[in-house]
JSON list of C-alpha atoms in Angstrom, two decimals:
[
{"chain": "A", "resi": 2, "resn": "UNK", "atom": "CA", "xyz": [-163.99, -156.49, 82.10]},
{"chain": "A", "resi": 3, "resn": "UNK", "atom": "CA", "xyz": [-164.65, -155.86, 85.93]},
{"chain": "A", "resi": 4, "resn": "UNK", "atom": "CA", "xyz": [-161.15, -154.61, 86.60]},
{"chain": "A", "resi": 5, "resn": "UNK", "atom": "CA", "xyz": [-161.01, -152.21, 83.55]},
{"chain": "A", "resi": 6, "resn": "UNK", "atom": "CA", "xyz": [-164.13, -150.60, 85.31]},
{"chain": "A", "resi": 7, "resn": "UNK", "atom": "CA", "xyz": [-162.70, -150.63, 88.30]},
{"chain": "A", "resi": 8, "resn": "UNK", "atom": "CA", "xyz": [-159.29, -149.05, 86.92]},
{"chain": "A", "resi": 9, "resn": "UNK", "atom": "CA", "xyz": [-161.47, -146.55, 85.19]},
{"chain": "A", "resi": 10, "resn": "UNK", "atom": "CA", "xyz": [-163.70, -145.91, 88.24]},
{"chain": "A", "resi": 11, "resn": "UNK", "atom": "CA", "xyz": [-160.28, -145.42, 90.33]},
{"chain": "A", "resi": 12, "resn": "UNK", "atom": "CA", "xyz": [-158.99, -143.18, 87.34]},
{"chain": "A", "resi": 13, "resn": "UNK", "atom": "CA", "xyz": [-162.21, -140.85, 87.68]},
{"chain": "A", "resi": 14, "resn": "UNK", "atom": "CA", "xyz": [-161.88, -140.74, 91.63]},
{"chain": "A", "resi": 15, "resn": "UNK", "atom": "CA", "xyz": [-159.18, -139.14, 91.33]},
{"chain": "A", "resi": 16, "resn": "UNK", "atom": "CA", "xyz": [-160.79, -135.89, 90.46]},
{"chain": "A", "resi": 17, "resn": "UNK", "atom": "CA", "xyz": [-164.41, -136.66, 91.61]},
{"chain": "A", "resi": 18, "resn": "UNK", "atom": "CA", "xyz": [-166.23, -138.04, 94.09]},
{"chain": "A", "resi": 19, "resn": "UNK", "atom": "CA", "xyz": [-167.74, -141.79, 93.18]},
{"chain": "A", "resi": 20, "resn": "UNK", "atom": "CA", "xyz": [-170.07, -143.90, 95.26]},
{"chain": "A", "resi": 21, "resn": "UNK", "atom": "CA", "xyz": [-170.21, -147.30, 93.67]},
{"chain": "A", "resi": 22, "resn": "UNK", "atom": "CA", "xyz": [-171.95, -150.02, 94.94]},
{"chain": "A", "resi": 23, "resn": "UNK", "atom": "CA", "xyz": [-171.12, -153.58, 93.49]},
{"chain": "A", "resi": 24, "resn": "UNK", "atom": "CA", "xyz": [-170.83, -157.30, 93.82]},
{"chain": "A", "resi": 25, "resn": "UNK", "atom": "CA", "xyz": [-167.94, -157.45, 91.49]},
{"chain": "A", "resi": 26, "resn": "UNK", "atom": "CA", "xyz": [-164.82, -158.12, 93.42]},
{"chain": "A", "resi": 27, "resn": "UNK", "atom": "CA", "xyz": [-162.36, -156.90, 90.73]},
{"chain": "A", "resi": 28, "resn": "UNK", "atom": "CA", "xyz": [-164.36, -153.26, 91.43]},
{"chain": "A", "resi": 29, "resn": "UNK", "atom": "CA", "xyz": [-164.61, -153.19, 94.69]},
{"chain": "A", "resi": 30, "resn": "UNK", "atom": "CA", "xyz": [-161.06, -153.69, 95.52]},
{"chain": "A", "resi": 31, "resn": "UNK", "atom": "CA", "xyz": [-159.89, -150.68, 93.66]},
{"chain": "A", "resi": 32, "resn": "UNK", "atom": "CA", "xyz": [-161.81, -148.01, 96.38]},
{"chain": "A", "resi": 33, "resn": "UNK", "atom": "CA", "xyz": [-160.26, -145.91, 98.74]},
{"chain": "A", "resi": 34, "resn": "UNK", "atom": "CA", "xyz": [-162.62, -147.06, 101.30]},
{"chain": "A", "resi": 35, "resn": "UNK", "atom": "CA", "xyz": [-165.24, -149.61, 101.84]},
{"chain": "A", "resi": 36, "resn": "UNK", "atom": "CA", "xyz": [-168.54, -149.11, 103.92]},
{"chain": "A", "resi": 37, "resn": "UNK", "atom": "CA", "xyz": [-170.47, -151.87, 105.43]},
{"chain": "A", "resi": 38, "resn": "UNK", "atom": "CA", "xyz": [-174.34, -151.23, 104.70]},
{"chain": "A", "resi": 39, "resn": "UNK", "atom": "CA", "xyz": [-176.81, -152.88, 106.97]},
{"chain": "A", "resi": 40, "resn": "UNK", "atom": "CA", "xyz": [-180.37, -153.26, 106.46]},
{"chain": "A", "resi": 41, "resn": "UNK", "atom": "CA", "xyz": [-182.90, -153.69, 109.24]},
{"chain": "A", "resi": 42, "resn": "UNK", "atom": "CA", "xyz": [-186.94, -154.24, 109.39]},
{"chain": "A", "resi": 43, "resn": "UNK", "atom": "CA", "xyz": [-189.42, -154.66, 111.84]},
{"chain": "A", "resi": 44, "resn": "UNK", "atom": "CA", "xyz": [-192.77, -154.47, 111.25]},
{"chain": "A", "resi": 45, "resn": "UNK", "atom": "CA", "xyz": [-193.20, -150.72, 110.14]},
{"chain": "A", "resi": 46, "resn": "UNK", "atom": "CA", "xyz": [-190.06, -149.47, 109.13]},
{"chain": "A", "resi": 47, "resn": "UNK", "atom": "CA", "xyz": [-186.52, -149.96, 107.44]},
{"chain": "A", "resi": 48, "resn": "UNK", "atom": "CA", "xyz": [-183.40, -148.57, 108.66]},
{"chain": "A", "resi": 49, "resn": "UNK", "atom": "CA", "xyz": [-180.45, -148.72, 107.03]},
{"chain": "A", "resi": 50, "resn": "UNK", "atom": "CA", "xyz": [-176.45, -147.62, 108.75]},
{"chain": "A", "resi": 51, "resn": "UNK", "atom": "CA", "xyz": [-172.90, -147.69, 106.78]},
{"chain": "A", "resi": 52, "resn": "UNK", "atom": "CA", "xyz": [-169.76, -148.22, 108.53]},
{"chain": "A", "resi": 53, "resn": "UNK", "atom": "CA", "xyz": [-166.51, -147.50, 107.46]},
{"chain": "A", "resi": 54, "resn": "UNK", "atom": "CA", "xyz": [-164.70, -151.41, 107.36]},
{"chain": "A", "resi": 55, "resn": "UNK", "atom": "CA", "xyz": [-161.01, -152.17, 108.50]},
{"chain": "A", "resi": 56, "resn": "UNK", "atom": "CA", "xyz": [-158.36, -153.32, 106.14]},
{"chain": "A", "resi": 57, "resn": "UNK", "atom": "CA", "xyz": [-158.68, -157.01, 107.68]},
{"chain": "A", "resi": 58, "resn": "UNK", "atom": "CA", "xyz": [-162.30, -156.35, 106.82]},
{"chain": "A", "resi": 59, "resn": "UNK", "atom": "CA", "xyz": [-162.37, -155.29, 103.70]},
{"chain": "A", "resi": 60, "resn": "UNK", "atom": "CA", "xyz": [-160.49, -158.03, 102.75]},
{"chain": "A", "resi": 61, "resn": "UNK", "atom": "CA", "xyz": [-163.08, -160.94, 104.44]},
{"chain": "A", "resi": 62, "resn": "UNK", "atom": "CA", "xyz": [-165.97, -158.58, 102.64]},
{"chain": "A", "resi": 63, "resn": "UNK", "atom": "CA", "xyz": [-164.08, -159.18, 98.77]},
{"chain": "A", "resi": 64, "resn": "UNK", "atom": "CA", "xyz": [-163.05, -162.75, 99.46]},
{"chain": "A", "resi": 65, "resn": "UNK", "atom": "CA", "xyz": [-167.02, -163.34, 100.32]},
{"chain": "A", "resi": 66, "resn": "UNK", "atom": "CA", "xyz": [-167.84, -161.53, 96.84]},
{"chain": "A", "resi": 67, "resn": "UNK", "atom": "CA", "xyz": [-165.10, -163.98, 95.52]},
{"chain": "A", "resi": 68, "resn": "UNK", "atom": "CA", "xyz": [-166.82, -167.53, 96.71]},
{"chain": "A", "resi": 69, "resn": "UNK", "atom": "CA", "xyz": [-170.06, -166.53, 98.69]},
{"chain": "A", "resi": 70, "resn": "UNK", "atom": "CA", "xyz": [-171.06, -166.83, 102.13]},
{"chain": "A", "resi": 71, "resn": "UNK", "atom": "CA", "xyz": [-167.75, -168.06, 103.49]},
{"chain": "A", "resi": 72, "resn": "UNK", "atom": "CA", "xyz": [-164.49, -167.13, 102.88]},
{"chain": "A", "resi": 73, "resn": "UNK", "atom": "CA", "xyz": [-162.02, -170.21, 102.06]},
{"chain": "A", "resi": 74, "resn": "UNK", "atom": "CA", "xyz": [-158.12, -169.51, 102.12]},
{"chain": "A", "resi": 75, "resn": "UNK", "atom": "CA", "xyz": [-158.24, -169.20, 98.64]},
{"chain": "A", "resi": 76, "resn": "UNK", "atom": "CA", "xyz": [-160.26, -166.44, 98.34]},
{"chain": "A", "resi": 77, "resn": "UNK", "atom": "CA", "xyz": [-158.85, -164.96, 101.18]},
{"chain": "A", "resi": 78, "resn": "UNK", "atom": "CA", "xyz": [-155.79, -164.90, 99.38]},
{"chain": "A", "resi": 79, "resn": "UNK", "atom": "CA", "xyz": [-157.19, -163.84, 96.54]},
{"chain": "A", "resi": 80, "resn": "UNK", "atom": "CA", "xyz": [-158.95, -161.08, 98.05]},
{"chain": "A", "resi": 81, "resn": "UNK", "atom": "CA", "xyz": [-155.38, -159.20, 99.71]},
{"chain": "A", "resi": 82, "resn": "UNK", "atom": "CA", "xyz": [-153.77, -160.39, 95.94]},
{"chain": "A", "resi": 83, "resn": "UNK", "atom": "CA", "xyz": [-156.81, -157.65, 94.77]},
{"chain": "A", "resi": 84, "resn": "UNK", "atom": "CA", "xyz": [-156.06, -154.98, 97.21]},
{"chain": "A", "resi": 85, "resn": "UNK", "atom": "CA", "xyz": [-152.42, -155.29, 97.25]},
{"chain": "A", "resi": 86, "resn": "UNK", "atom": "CA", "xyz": [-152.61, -155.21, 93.26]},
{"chain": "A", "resi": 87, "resn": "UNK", "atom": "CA", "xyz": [-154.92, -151.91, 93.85]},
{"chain": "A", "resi": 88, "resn": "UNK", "atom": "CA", "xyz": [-152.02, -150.51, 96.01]},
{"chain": "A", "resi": 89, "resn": "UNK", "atom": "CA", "xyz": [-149.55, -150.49, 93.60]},
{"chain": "A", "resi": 90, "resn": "UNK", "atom": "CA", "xyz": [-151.90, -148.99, 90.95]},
{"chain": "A", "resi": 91, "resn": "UNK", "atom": "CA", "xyz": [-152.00, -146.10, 93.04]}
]
């Protein structure tokens, strides 16, 4: 189901602008780009910054959607079979 979403997400992108944010691998490997969002607290406030990840990154941040915390081989390989598979959908 994730990568029909993500093939109709692509689909509407095409046209439109879409901000999607998701923990489902399948979805996140069909974007154009990928932003890294971190969130920081002290004791009064919350800040928040996105940065615009590298293709070697974007590919350790869906292999650690794919199995967690750390990335194995696996689901490193996994993870470029996703965005290599997005490539030719283009």
């Amino acid at each position: 189901a994730s990568q029909k979403v993500g093939e109709k997400l692509k689909s509407l992108a095409r046209n439109h602008q879409v901000l999607c944010v998701t923990h489902h691998a399948q979805i996140a490997a069909m974007a154009d780009r990928h932003f890294y969002i971190l969130k920081m607290q002290d004791a009064l406030t919350t800040h928040t910054s996105a940065e615009i990840i590298s293709q070697e990154q974007r590919i350790t941040e869906i292999s650690r959607l794919l199995s967690g915390a750390h990335a194995s081989e696996t689901s490193l390989k996994h993870a470029r079979e996703l965005l290599e598979g997005r490539e030719m959908k283009s």
